[in-house]
Coordinates of C-alpha atoms in Angstrom, one line a residue:
Chain M
X284 CA 20.9 -27.5 -4.2
X285 CA 24.1 -27.8 -2.2
X286 CA 27.0 -25.9 -3.8
X287 CA 30.5 -27.2 -3.4
X288 CA 33.6 -25.4 -4.6
X289 CA 36.7 -27.6 -5.3
X290 CA 40.1 -26.2 -4.8
X291 CA 42.3 -29.1 -5.9
X292 CA 44.9 -29.8 -8.5
X293 CA 43.2 -30.9 -11.8
X294 CA 43.6 -34.7 -11.3
X295 CA 42.1 -34.8 -7.8
X296 CA 39.5 -32.3 -8.7
X297 CA 38.2 -34.3 -11.6
X298 CA 37.9 -37.4 -9.3
X299 CA 35.7 -35.4 -6.9
X300 CA 33.7 -33.9 -9.7
X301 CA 33.0 -37.3 -11.1
X302 CA 31.9 -38.6 -7.7
X303 CA 29.7 -35.5 -7.0
X304 CA 28.1 -36.0 -10.5
X305 CA 26.6 -39.2 -9.1
X306 CA 25.1 -37.6 -6.0
X307 CA 21.6 -36.0 -5.9
X308 CA 21.2 -32.4 -4.8
X309 CA 24.9 -31.5 -4.8
X310 CA 26.7 -29.8 -7.5
X311 CA 30.1 -28.3 -8.1
X312 CA 30.2 -24.5 -8.3
X313 CA 32.8 -22.8 -10.3
X314 CA 31.1 -19.4 -10.1
X315 CA 33.4 -17.0 -8.3
X316 CA 30.5 -14.6 -7.6
X317 CA 28.4 -17.1 -5.7
X318 CA 29.4 -18.2 -2.2
X319 CA 29.7 -22.0 -1.9
X320 CA 28.0 -23.9 0.9
X321 CA 31.2 -25.9 1.4
X322 CA 34.6 -26.4 -0.1
X323 CA 36.9 -29.4 -0.9
X324 CA 40.5 -28.3 -0.6
X325 CA 43.9 -29.8 -0.5
X326 CA 46.1 -30.1 2.6
X327 CA 48.1 -27.0 1.7
X328 CA 44.9 -24.9 1.7
X329 CA 43.3 -26.2 4.9
X330 CA 44.3 -23.3 7.0
X331 CA 43.3 -20.6 4.6
X332 CA 39.7 -21.8 4.2
X333 CA 38.3 -21.2 7.6
X334 CA 34.7 -19.8 7.7
X335 CA 33.2 -22.3 5.1
X336 CA 32.9 -26.0 6.0
X337 CA 35.8 -27.8 4.3
X338 CA 36.5 -31.3 3.3
X339 CA 40.3 -31.6 3.3
X340 CA 41.6 -34.1 0.8
X341 CA 44.6 -36.2 1.6
X342 CA 44.9 -35.2 5.3
X343 CA 47.9 -37.5 5.7
X344 CA 49.8 -34.6 4.0
X345 CA 48.8 -31.9 6.5
X346 CA 51.7 -31.0 8.6
X347 CA 51.3 -31.5 12.4
X348 CA 51.5 -27.9 13.5
X349 CA 48.9 -26.9 11.0
X350 CA 46.6 -29.6 12.4
X351 CA 47.1 -28.3 15.9
X352 CA 46.3 -24.7 14.8
X353 CA 43.2 -25.9 13.0
X354 CA 41.9 -27.8 16.0
X355 CA 42.7 -24.9 18.3
X356 CA 40.7 -22.5 16.1
X357 CA 37.7 -24.8 16.1
X358 CA 37.6 -24.9 12.3
X359 CA 34.7 -26.6 10.6
X360 CA 36.9 -29.1 8.8
X361 CA 36.3 -32.8 7.9
X362 CA 39.5 -34.6 7.1
X363 CA 39.0 -37.0 4.1
X364 CA 40.1 -40.3 5.7
X365 CA 39.4 -42.1 2.5
X366 CA 40.2 -45.7 3.4
X367 CA 37.2 -45.7 5.9
X368 CA 34.9 -45.0 3.0
X369 CA 36.5 -47.2 0.3
X370 CA 34.2 -49.8 -1.3
X371 CA 36.3 -52.6 0.1
X372 CA 36.1 -51.4 3.7
X373 CA 32.5 -50.2 3.7
X374 CA 30.8 -53.7 3.8
X375 CA 33.3 -54.7 6.5
X376 CA 32.5 -51.6 8.6
X377 CA 28.7 -52.0 8.1
X378 CA 28.9 -55.7 9.1
X379 CA 30.9 -54.8 12.2
X380 CA 28.5 -52.0 13.2
X381 CA 25.5 -54.3 12.7
X382 CA 27.0 -56.8 15.1
X383 CA 27.4 -59.5 12.5
X384 CA 31.1 -60.0 13.2
X385 CA 30.9 -59.8 17.0
X386 CA 33.6 -58.2 19.0
X387 CA 36.5 -57.3 16.6
X388 CA 39.6 -59.4 17.3
X389 CA 42.2 -58.9 14.6
X390 CA 42.5 -56.5 11.7
X391 CA 45.0 -57.7 9.1
X392 CA 46.0 -55.4 6.2
X393 CA 48.4 -55.7 3.4
X394 CA 49.0 -52.7 1.1
X395 CA 51.6 -52.7 -1.7
X396 CA 51.8 -49.2 -2.9
X397 CA 52.6 -48.0 -6.3
X398 CA 56.0 -46.4 -7.0
X399 CA 56.6 -43.0 -5.5
X400 CA 54.2 -43.4 -2.5
X401 CA 55.6 -42.5 0.9
X402 CA 55.3 -45.5 3.1
X403 CA 54.6 -43.3 6.2
X404 CA 51.8 -41.6 4.4
X405 CA 50.6 -45.0 3.1
X406 CA 50.3 -46.2 6.7
X407 CA 48.0 -43.3 7.6
X408 CA 44.9 -45.0 6.3
X409 CA 45.6 -48.5 7.9
X410 CA 46.2 -46.9 11.3
X411 CA 43.1 -44.9 11.0
X412 CA 41.1 -48.0 10.1
X413 CA 42.5 -49.9 13.1
X414 CA 41.4 -47.1 15.5
X415 CA 38.1 -46.9 13.7
X416 CA 37.3 -50.6 13.9
X417 CA 38.5 -51.0 17.5
X418 CA 37.1 -47.5 18.6
X419 CA 40.1 -47.1 20.9
X420 CA 43.7 -46.1 21.2
X421 CA 46.3 -48.8 20.9
X422 CA 47.9 -49.8 24.1
X423 CA 50.8 -51.6 22.6
X424 CA 52.6 -50.4 19.5
X425 CA 55.5 -52.1 17.6
X426 CA 57.0 -51.2 14.4
X427 CA 59.5 -52.7 12.0
X428 CA 60.8 -50.4 9.2
X429 CA 63.0 -51.4 6.3
X430 CA 63.9 -49.6 3.1
X431 CA 60.7 -50.8 1.3
X432 CA 58.4 -51.9 4.1
X433 CA 56.6 -50.7 7.2
X434 CA 55.2 -53.4 9.5
X435 CA 52.9 -52.0 12.2
X436 CA 51.7 -54.2 15.1
X437 CA 49.1 -52.7 17.4
X438 CA 47.2 -54.1 20.4
X439 CA 44.1 -52.5 21.9
X440 CA 42.9 -52.5 25.5
X441 CA 40.1 -54.9 24.4
X442 CA 42.8 -57.4 23.4
X443 CA 42.0 -56.6 19.8
X444 CA 45.1 -56.5 17.5
X445 CA 46.1 -55.0 14.2
X446 CA 48.8 -56.3 12.0
X447 CA 49.5 -54.0 9.0
X448 CA 52.1 -54.1 6.3
X449 CA 52.7 -51.4 3.8
X450 CA 55.3 -51.9 1.1
X451 CA 56.6 -50.4 -2.1
X452 CA 59.5 -52.6 -3.1
X453 CA 59.2 -52.8 -6.8
X454 CA 58.6 -50.6 -9.8
X455 CA 54.9 -51.2 -10.2
X456 CA 51.9 -49.2 -11.4
X457 CA 49.3 -51.5 -9.8
X458 CA 48.7 -51.5 -6.1
X459 CA 47.5 -54.5 -4.1
X460 CA 45.4 -54.3 -1.0
X461 CA 43.9 -56.9 1.3
X462 CA 41.9 -56.1 4.4
X463 CA 40.5 -58.7 6.8
X464 CA 38.6 -58.2 10.0
X465 CA 38.3 -61.3 12.2
X466 CA 35.5 -60.9 14.8
X467 CA 34.2 -63.2 17.6
X468 CA 31.3 -64.4 15.5
X469 CA 32.3 -63.7 12.0
X470 CA 35.0 -62.5 9.6
X471 CA 35.2 -60.3 6.5
X472 CA 37.8 -60.5 3.8
X473 CA 38.4 -57.7 1.3
X474 CA 41.2 -59.0 -0.9
X475 CA 42.4 -58.1 -4.3
X476 CA 43.6 -61.7 -4.6
X477 CA 40.0 -62.7 -4.7
X478 CA 39.1 -60.0 -7.2
X479 CA 41.6 -61.1 -9.9
X480 CA 41.2 -61.9 -13.6
X481 CA 43.6 -63.8 -15.7
X482 CA 45.3 -62.4 -18.7
X483 CA 46.7 -64.9 -21.2
X484 CA 49.3 -63.9 -23.7
X485 CA 51.8 -65.7 -25.8
X486 CA 54.2 -67.5 -23.5
X487 CA 52.9 -65.8 -20.4
X488 CA 50.0 -65.4 -18.1
X489 CA 49.4 -62.5 -15.7
X490 CA 46.8 -61.4 -13.2
X491 CA 44.6 -58.4 -13.6
X492 CA 43.2 -57.0 -10.4
X493 CA 39.7 -55.6 -10.4
X494 CA 40.4 -52.6 -8.3
X495 CA 37.8 -51.0 -6.2
X496 CA 36.2 -48.0 -7.9
X497 CA 37.6 -45.0 -6.1
X498 CA 34.5 -43.1 -7.1
X499 CA 32.4 -45.0 -4.6
X500 CA 34.7 -44.1 -1.8
X501 CA 34.7 -40.5 -2.7
X502 CA 30.9 -40.6 -3.0
X503 CA 30.8 -41.9 0.6
X504 CA 33.1 -39.2 1.8
X505 CA 31.3 -36.4 0.2
X506 CA 27.9 -37.7 1.3
X507 CA 29.1 -37.9 4.9
X508 CA 30.5 -34.4 4.6
X509 CA 27.4 -32.8 3.2
X510 CA 25.0 -34.8 5.4
X511 CA 26.9 -33.6 8.5
X512 CA 26.5 -30.0 7.4
X513 CA 22.8 -30.3 6.4
X514 CA 21.8 -32.1 9.6
X515 CA 24.1 -30.0 11.8
X516 CA 25.7 -33.1 13.3
X517 CA 29.3 -34.2 13.9
X518 CA 31.1 -35.9 11.1
X519 CA 32.2 -39.5 11.9
X520 CA 35.8 -38.4 11.5
X521 CA 37.5 -35.3 13.0
X522 CA 40.8 -33.5 12.8
X523 CA 41.6 -34.9 16.3
X524 CA 41.6 -38.4 14.6
X525 CA 44.0 -37.0 12.0
X526 CA 46.3 -35.5 14.6
X527 CA 46.3 -38.7 16.6
X528 CA 47.4 -40.7 13.6
X529 CA 50.1 -38.2 12.8
X530 CA 51.3 -38.5 16.4
X531 CA 51.3 -42.3 16.2
X532 CA 53.3 -42.2 13.0
X533 CA 55.8 -39.8 14.4
X534 CA 56.2 -41.8 17.5
X535 CA 56.6 -45.1 15.6
X536 CA 58.4 -44.1 12.4
X537 CA 60.3 -41.0 13.4
X538 CA 60.7 -41.9 17.1
Chain K
X1097 CA 53.2 -100.9 -5.4
X1098 CA 56.5 -101.0 -3.5
X1099 CA 59.7 -100.9 -5.4
X1100 CA 61.0 -104.5 -5.1
X1101 CA 64.6 -103.2 -5.2
X1102 CA 64.2 -101.0 -2.2
X1103 CA 63.6 -101.8 1.4
X1104 CA 60.2 -101.6 2.9
X1105 CA 60.6 -99.9 6.3
X1106 CA 58.9 -101.4 9.3
X1107 CA 57.0 -98.9 11.4
X1108 CA 55.9 -99.0 15.0
X1109 CA 53.0 -96.6 15.9
X1110 CA 53.7 -95.2 19.4
X1111 CA 50.3 -94.1 20.8
X1112 CA 47.7 -93.1 18.3
X1113 CA 45.2 -91.3 20.5
X1114 CA 44.2 -88.3 18.4
X1115 CA 43.5 -87.7 14.7
X1116 CA 45.3 -90.5 12.9
X1117 CA 46.4 -88.6 9.8
X1118 CA 50.1 -89.2 10.5
X1119 CA 50.1 -93.0 10.9
X1120 CA 47.5 -93.2 8.1
X1121 CA 49.9 -91.2 5.8
X1122 CA 52.8 -93.6 6.7
X1123 CA 50.6 -96.6 6.0
X1124 CA 49.5 -95.3 2.6
X1125 CA 53.1 -95.0 1.3
X1126 CA 54.3 -98.2 -0.4
X1127 CA 57.8 -98.0 1.2
X1128 CA 56.4 -98.2 4.7
X1129 CA 54.5 -100.9 6.6
X1130 CA 52.8 -100.5 9.9
X1131 CA 53.8 -103.4 12.1
X1132 CA 52.3 -102.8 15.6
X1133 CA 50.9 -100.2 17.9
X1134 CA 52.4 -99.7 21.3
X1135 CA 51.9 -97.6 24.4
X1136 CA 52.7 -97.6 28.1
X1137 CA 50.6 -99.9 30.2
X1138 CA 49.6 -97.2 32.8
X1139 CA 47.9 -95.0 30.3
X1140 CA 44.2 -94.2 30.9
X1141 CA 41.6 -96.6 29.5
X1142 CA 40.5 -94.2 26.7
X1143 CA 44.1 -94.3 25.4
X1144 CA 44.1 -98.0 25.3
X1145 CA 40.7 -98.1 23.6
X1146 CA 41.9 -95.8 20.8
X1147 CA 45.2 -97.6 20.3
X1148 CA 43.4 -101.0 20.2
X1149 CA 40.9 -99.6 17.7
X1150 CA 43.6 -98.4 15.4
X1151 CA 45.5 -101.6 15.7
X1152 CA 42.4 -103.6 14.8
X1153 CA 41.7 -101.4 11.8
X1154 CA 45.1 -102.2 10.4
X1155 CA 45.1 -105.8 11.6
X1156 CA 48.3 -105.3 13.6
X1157 CA 48.9 -106.1 17.3
X1158 CA 48.6 -103.6 20.1
X1159 CA 51.4 -104.0 22.7
X1160 CA 50.9 -102.3 26.1
X1161 CA 54.6 -102.1 26.7
X1162 CA 56.7 -99.7 24.6
X1163 CA 60.1 -101.2 25.4
X1164 CA 58.8 -104.7 24.8
X1165 CA 57.5 -103.5 21.4
X1166 CA 61.0 -102.1 20.6
X1167 CA 62.5 -105.5 21.3
X1168 CA 59.9 -107.7 19.7
X1169 CA 58.8 -106.1 16.4
X1170 CA 62.2 -105.3 14.7
X1171 CA 61.0 -101.9 13.6
X1172 CA 63.0 -99.2 11.8
X1173 CA 60.8 -96.3 12.6
X1174 CA 58.6 -95.1 15.4
X1175 CA 55.6 -92.9 14.5
X1176 CA 54.4 -90.8 17.5
X1177 CA 50.9 -89.5 17.6
X1178 CA 50.4 -89.2 21.3
X1179 CA 49.4 -86.2 23.4
X1180 CA 51.9 -83.4 22.5
X1181 CA 53.2 -83.4 26.1
X1182 CA 54.4 -87.0 25.6
X1183 CA 55.9 -86.6 22.2
X1184 CA 59.4 -86.0 23.3
X1185 CA 59.5 -88.7 26.0
X1186 CA 58.3 -91.3 23.5
X1187 CA 60.6 -90.0 20.8
X1188 CA 63.6 -90.1 23.0
X1189 CA 62.9 -93.7 24.1
X1190 CA 62.5 -94.7 20.5
X1191 CA 65.8 -93.0 19.5
X1192 CA 67.6 -94.7 22.4
X1193 CA 66.2 -98.0 21.0
X1194 CA 67.7 -97.2 17.7
X1195 CA 64.6 -96.2 15.8
X1196 CA 64.2 -93.3 13.4
X1197 CA 61.2 -91.1 14.4
X1198 CA 58.3 -89.2 12.8
X1199 CA 56.5 -87.1 15.3
X1200 CA 53.1 -85.4 15.0
X1201 CA 53.1 -81.6 15.5
X1202 CA 53.7 -79.8 17.7
X1203 CA 57.1 -81.3 18.7
X1204 CA 56.4 -80.5 22.3
X1205 CA 55.0 -77.6 24.4
X1206 CA 58.2 -77.8 26.5
X1207 CA 61.2 -76.2 24.7
X1208 CA 63.7 -77.8 27.0
X1209 CA 62.4 -81.2 26.0
X1210 CA 62.6 -80.2 22.3
X1211 CA 66.2 -79.2 22.9
X1212 CA 67.0 -82.5 24.6
X1213 CA 65.5 -84.5 21.8
X1214 CA 67.3 -82.4 19.2
X1215 CA 70.7 -83.1 20.8
X1216 CA 70.0 -86.8 21.3
X1217 CA 69.0 -87.4 17.7
X1218 CA 72.0 -85.4 16.4
X1219 CA 74.3 -87.7 18.4
X1220 CA 72.5 -90.8 17.3
X1221 CA 72.8 -90.3 13.6
X1222 CA 69.2 -91.3 13.2
X1223 CA 66.5 -89.4 11.2
X1224 CA 63.7 -87.5 12.8
X1225 CA 60.9 -85.5 11.2
X1226 CA 58.0 -83.5 12.5
X1227 CA 54.7 -83.7 10.5
X1228 CA 54.1 -80.6 8.4
X1229 CA 52.3 -79.3 5.3
X1230 CA 55.3 -78.0 3.4
X1231 CA 54.5 -80.1 0.4
X1232 CA 51.0 -78.7 -0.2
X1233 CA 50.8 -77.7 -3.9
X1234 CA 50.7 -74.0 -3.2
X1235 CA 53.8 -74.2 -1.0
X1236 CA 55.7 -76.1 -3.7
X1237 CA 54.6 -73.5 -6.2
X1238 CA 55.7 -70.6 -3.9
X1239 CA 59.2 -72.1 -3.4
X1240 CA 59.5 -72.8 -7.1
X1241 CA 58.7 -69.2 -8.0
X1242 CA 61.3 -68.0 -5.5
X1243 CA 63.9 -70.4 -6.7
X1244 CA 63.3 -69.3 -10.3
X1245 CA 63.9 -65.7 -9.2
X1246 CA 60.3 -64.6 -10.0
X1247 CA 60.3 -61.9 -7.3
X1248 CA 64.1 -61.4 -6.9
X1249 CA 65.5 -61.5 -3.4
X1250 CA 63.0 -62.0 -0.6
X1251 CA 62.4 -58.9 1.5
X1252 CA 59.3 -59.8 3.5
X1253 CA 57.0 -62.8 4.2
X1254 CA 53.5 -62.5 5.8
X1255 CA 51.3 -65.4 6.6
X1256 CA 47.7 -65.6 7.5
X1257 CA 46.7 -68.9 9.1
X1258 CA 43.1 -69.1 10.3
X1259 CA 41.3 -72.4 11.0
X1260 CA 37.6 -71.7 10.8
X1261 CA 36.7 -74.4 13.4
X1262 CA 34.8 -74.3 16.6
X1263 CA 36.2 -75.5 19.9
X1264 CA 33.2 -76.2 22.1
X1265 CA 31.0 -73.4 23.3
X1266 CA 31.8 -69.9 22.2
X1267 CA 33.3 -67.5 24.7
X1268 CA 31.0 -66.2 27.5
X1269 CA 28.2 -68.5 26.7
X1270 CA 28.7 -70.7 29.7
X1271 CA 26.3 -69.7 32.5
X1272 CA 27.7 -67.9 35.4
X1273 CA 28.9 -70.3 38.1
X1274 CA 29.3 -73.3 35.9
X1275 CA 32.6 -75.1 36.4
X1276 CA 35.4 -74.3 33.9
X1277 CA 35.7 -76.5 30.9
X1278 CA 38.2 -79.3 31.5
X1279 CA 40.8 -79.2 28.7
X1280 CA 41.2 -82.9 28.3
X1281 CA 37.4 -83.5 28.4
X1282 CA 37.0 -80.9 25.6
X1283 CA 39.7 -82.5 23.5
X1284 CA 38.3 -86.0 23.9
X1285 CA 35.0 -84.6 22.7
X1286 CA 36.7 -83.0 19.7
X1287 CA 38.0 -86.4 18.6
X1288 CA 34.8 -87.0 16.8
X1289 CA 35.6 -84.3 14.2
X1290 CA 39.3 -84.7 14.2
X1291 CA 40.0 -81.3 15.7
X1292 CA 41.7 -82.7 18.8
X1293 CA 45.2 -81.6 18.0
X1294 CA 45.5 -80.2 21.5
X1295 CA 44.7 -83.4 23.3
X1296 CA 46.4 -83.9 26.6
X1297 CA 46.3 -82.7 30.2
X1298 CA 48.3 -79.6 29.5
X1299 CA 46.2 -76.9 27.8
X1300 CA 47.8 -75.4 24.7
X1301 CA 46.9 -72.3 22.7
X1302 CA 46.3 -72.2 19.0
X1303 CA 49.8 -70.7 18.5
X1304 CA 51.3 -73.7 20.3
X1305 CA 49.2 -76.3 18.6
X1306 CA 49.2 -75.0 15.0
X1307 CA 51.9 -72.4 14.9
X1308 CA 54.4 -74.9 13.7
X1309 CA 52.6 -75.2 10.3
X1310 CA 52.9 -71.5 9.2
X1311 CA 56.3 -71.1 10.9
X1312 CA 57.5 -74.2 9.0
X1313 CA 56.3 -72.5 5.8
X1314 CA 58.2 -69.4 6.6
X1315 CA 61.3 -71.5 7.4
X1316 CA 61.1 -73.4 4.2
X1317 CA 60.8 -70.2 2.2
X1318 CA 63.3 -68.0 4.0
X1319 CA 65.9 -70.5 5.2
X1320 CA 67.0 -68.1 7.9
X1321 CA 66.8 -68.2 11.7
X1322 CA 64.5 -65.8 13.5
X1323 CA 66.2 -62.9 15.3
X1324 CA 63.4 -61.3 17.3
X1325 CA 59.7 -61.4 17.6
X1326 CA 56.8 -59.3 19.0
X1327 CA 53.5 -61.0 19.7
X1328 CA 50.0 -60.3 21.0
X1329 CA 47.6 -63.0 21.9
X1330 CA 44.0 -63.2 23.0
X1331 CA 41.3 -65.6 24.0
X1332 CA 38.7 -64.3 21.7
X1333 CA 36.4 -67.1 20.5
X1334 CA 36.2 -70.2 22.7
X1335 CA 35.2 -70.7 26.3
X1336 CA 37.5 -73.7 26.7
X1337 CA 40.4 -71.4 25.8
X1338 CA 39.2 -68.8 28.3
X1339 CA 38.8 -71.3 31.1
X1340 CA 42.2 -72.8 30.5
X1341 CA 43.9 -69.4 29.9
X1342 CA 45.3 -70.3 26.4
X1343 CA 45.1 -68.2 23.3
X1344 CA 42.9 -68.8 20.3
X1345 CA 44.1 -65.7 18.4
X1346 CA 47.6 -64.4 17.9
X1347 CA 49.6 -61.8 15.9
X1348 CA 53.3 -62.0 15.5
X1349 CA 55.7 -59.6 13.8
X1350 CA 59.3 -60.6 13.5
X1351 CA 62.7 -60.0 11.9
X1352 CA 64.9 -62.8 10.6
X1353 CA 68.6 -62.9 10.9
X1354 CA 69.0 -62.4 7.1
X1355 CA 67.1 -59.1 7.4
X1356 CA 63.8 -60.4 6.0
X1357 CA 60.8 -59.1 8.0
X1358 CA 57.5 -60.8 8.4
X1359 CA 54.3 -61.3 10.3
X1360 CA 51.9 -64.1 11.2
X1361 CA 48.2 -63.9 12.0
X1362 CA 46.8 -67.2 13.4
X1363 CA 43.6 -68.2 15.1
X1364 CA 40.9 -70.8 15.5
X1365 CA 38.3 -68.3 14.4
X1366 CA 35.1 -70.3 14.5
X1367 CA 33.3 -72.3 11.9
X1368 CA 31.0 -69.5 10.8
X1369 CA 33.9 -67.3 9.8
X1370 CA 34.9 -69.0 6.5
X1371 CA 33.2 -71.3 4.0
X1372 CA 36.1 -73.8 4.1
X1373 CA 38.8 -74.7 6.5
X1374 CA 39.9 -71.0 6.7
X1375 CA 41.8 -68.3 5.0
X1376 CA 45.4 -69.4 4.7
X1377 CA 47.7 -67.2 2.7
X1378 CA 51.2 -66.2 2.1
X1379 CA 52.2 -62.7 0.9
X1380 CA 55.8 -62.7 -0.3
X1381 CA 57.6 -59.5 -1.2
X1382 CA 60.8 -59.5 -3.1
X1383 CA 63.1 -56.9 -4.8
X1384 CA 61.6 -57.5 -8.2
X1385 CA 58.0 -58.5 -7.5
X1386 CA 55.6 -60.1 -5.1
X1387 CA 53.5 -63.2 -4.7
X1388 CA 50.1 -63.8 -3.1
X1389 CA 49.6 -67.5 -2.5
X1390 CA 46.5 -69.2 -1.3
X1391 CA 47.4 -72.4 0.6
X1392 CA 44.1 -74.0 -0.3
X1393 CA 44.5 -73.9 -4.0
X1394 CA 44.0 -75.7 -6.3
X1395 CA 40.5 -76.6 -5.4
X1396 CA 37.1 -77.5 -6.9
X1397 CA 33.9 -75.8 -5.8
X1398 CA 31.0 -78.1 -4.7
X1399 CA 27.6 -76.8 -4.0
X1400 CA 24.3 -78.7 -4.0
X1401 CA 20.8 -78.8 -2.5
X1402 CA 20.6 -79.9 1.1
X1403 CA 24.4 -79.6 1.4
X1404 CA 25.4 -80.1 5.1
X1405 CA 26.2 -76.7 6.6
X1406 CA 29.6 -78.0 7.9
X1407 CA 30.7 -79.5 4.6
X1408 CA 33.5 -77.7 2.9
X1409 CA 32.2 -75.9 -0.3
X1410 CA 35.6 -76.1 -2.0
X1411 CA 37.5 -79.4 -2.2
X1412 CA 41.3 -79.3 -2.3
X1413 CA 42.8 -81.3 -5.2
X1414 CA 46.2 -82.5 -6.3
X1415 CA 47.4 -82.7 -2.7
X1416 CA 50.4 -85.0 -2.5
X1417 CA 51.6 -83.6 0.8
X1418 CA 51.5 -86.9 2.7
X1419 CA 53.1 -88.9 -0.1
X1420 CA 55.9 -86.4 -0.7
X1421 CA 56.7 -86.1 3.0
X1422 CA 57.0 -89.9 3.3
X1423 CA 59.0 -90.0 0.0
X1424 CA 61.4 -87.4 1.6
X1425 CA 61.6 -89.6 4.7
X1426 CA 62.4 -92.7 2.6
X1427 CA 65.0 -90.7 0.7
X1428 CA 66.6 -89.5 3.9
X1429 CA 66.8 -93.1 5.2
X1430 CA 68.1 -94.4 1.8
X1431 CA 70.5 -91.7 1.0
X1432 CA 70.8 -89.3 3.9
X1433 CA 69.1 -86.4 2.2
X1434 CA 67.7 -83.5 4.2
X1435 CA 64.2 -83.7 5.7
X1436 CA 61.5 -81.0 5.1
X1437 CA 61.1 -80.4 8.9
X1438 CA 63.8 -82.1 10.9
X1439 CA 63.8 -82.2 14.7
X1440 CA 66.4 -79.4 15.0
X1441 CA 64.3 -77.0 12.9
X1442 CA 61.1 -78.0 14.8
X1443 CA 63.0 -77.3 18.0
X1444 CA 63.9 -73.8 16.6
X1445 CA 60.2 -73.2 15.8
X1446 CA 59.3 -74.3 19.4
X1447 CA 61.8 -71.6 20.6
X1448 CA 60.1 -69.0 18.4
X1449 CA 56.7 -69.9 19.8
X1450 CA 58.1 -69.8 23.3
X1451 CA 59.6 -66.3 22.7
X1452 CA 56.3 -65.2 21.2
X1453 CA 54.4 -66.2 24.3
X1454 CA 56.9 -64.4 26.5
X1455 CA 56.5 -61.3 24.3
X1456 CA 52.7 -61.5 24.5
X1457 CA 52.8 -61.9 28.3
X1458 CA 55.3 -59.2 29.0
X1459 CA 54.4 -56.8 26.2
X1460 CA 57.9 -56.4 24.7
X1461 CA 60.1 -57.5 21.9
X1462 CA 61.9 -60.8 22.6
X1463 CA 65.1 -61.9 21.0
X1464 CA 65.3 -65.5 20.0
X1465 CA 68.1 -67.3 21.7

């Protein structure tokens, strides 16, 4: 059995526990006397957990100089780039890798965050996804920032393009997400608009979005993390990816 | 049935050599009557054949002399459905002859021509409209929601506008050494399925052919001029576009003068990429809420054994776009009301598209003059 220790605040910890509960041959160890095979830690603990393979939750919150130190020290850390593993993105990614969509041409993403989410941090996942789909660095980068919106426009050397909008303009508790990938021979659409139920009440009607189950994304993340360790292979995401996205965000938003 | 108390306007069709949805829509409205088809005598034979065929279908004469048609048929309106590169020339001749005009989209690939027509029609006091889809049910609903304050003040507008149509052989399938695809030949071939909006000798990209539709949506929703635009374009799908160096996929991000930001993704993405005509959506974000609008809806799903592969599986319903556009035109002629897409607005959209192309070519942000 593969033992994972989780050093996260209770809410995040319970999410990972629930995800790991659904995986075979992996369990969460709370026994302080037994050395874990790996840890899941928060961004604030990334630097203090060297020596044991670590999955760092919410890497968009790691500060840049910490990232540089971690890369320099050759730490065995997998950053949890969660959007790549989300249940909405996974079928798109698999179709792309299987050649069903042909050469990727345009990634389109809309994300309306819930209240209190930092727009810059919310753009971390979309930029990661664009680099992941196009497997390259953007050659053209444009950015429009307003009080409640970030609009990011990237172009890649292959002529592929990404158009991503992240917003948090209104006081809402429900996020909305839409991801499309238009390829040369096919296209994939992952859209909350499509996954919507209707809610009728007296004098009103509203939509209820069937949100993707976060558990499936976390299961994918943990599986990739553990599989990389057990098979002594590189993970499909590295701290260099994290650092590069931080650099792009700093260049675009802060620059 | 036409209202006996109101005038029935007489319409001259000036060149109907591509999809005929525009003159068909005019003919279907009871306030308008097609009187004749006309075109210039020196047009190629295929042009005359198509004009004659349309005239025969409607049992009206075909006149191979435009100015003679102006003189002889006592028309009120000219409907122009020629190659886009001829739109402005025919429109200006009609305006000089005292006719109101309805022009198929795009107004013209040449911004200067658009500007000249815009100035001429302003001076003339005549009415001019460019064909558009602003009265599709979903667009009416979106504007209604905005006007009711459903999402507060508009902050951002994002539009996806993909036509899942093919355009000849896919990119890089032509054998090495074969001659490049001739643009006009390809468009003439496309006439069979009505996807010949780019017909003409001058190749046009998807942004230039179809961009006016989503930009007209945005204009009708935002009511503000564009301030600046960034665009990237690619030839991603079709060999005809590669051979003629015109885009079939484009992404625009922009800022309007009123501070609203926005983006547009547009492409002719291939028939395999969507079960219907394509994913066409608006994402509107306001100070108190947001809207996601599917341009195709309402629709009815239709699935059956041996259904042809290229038949749409969802049928749009309750679409009064053609009727309402012509109603608006009749109102404009009767009472001087505003048009849903007048020549000046279409000219402004042509300027946005021109700026977007400069941005894509030069890799920089371009201010809209």
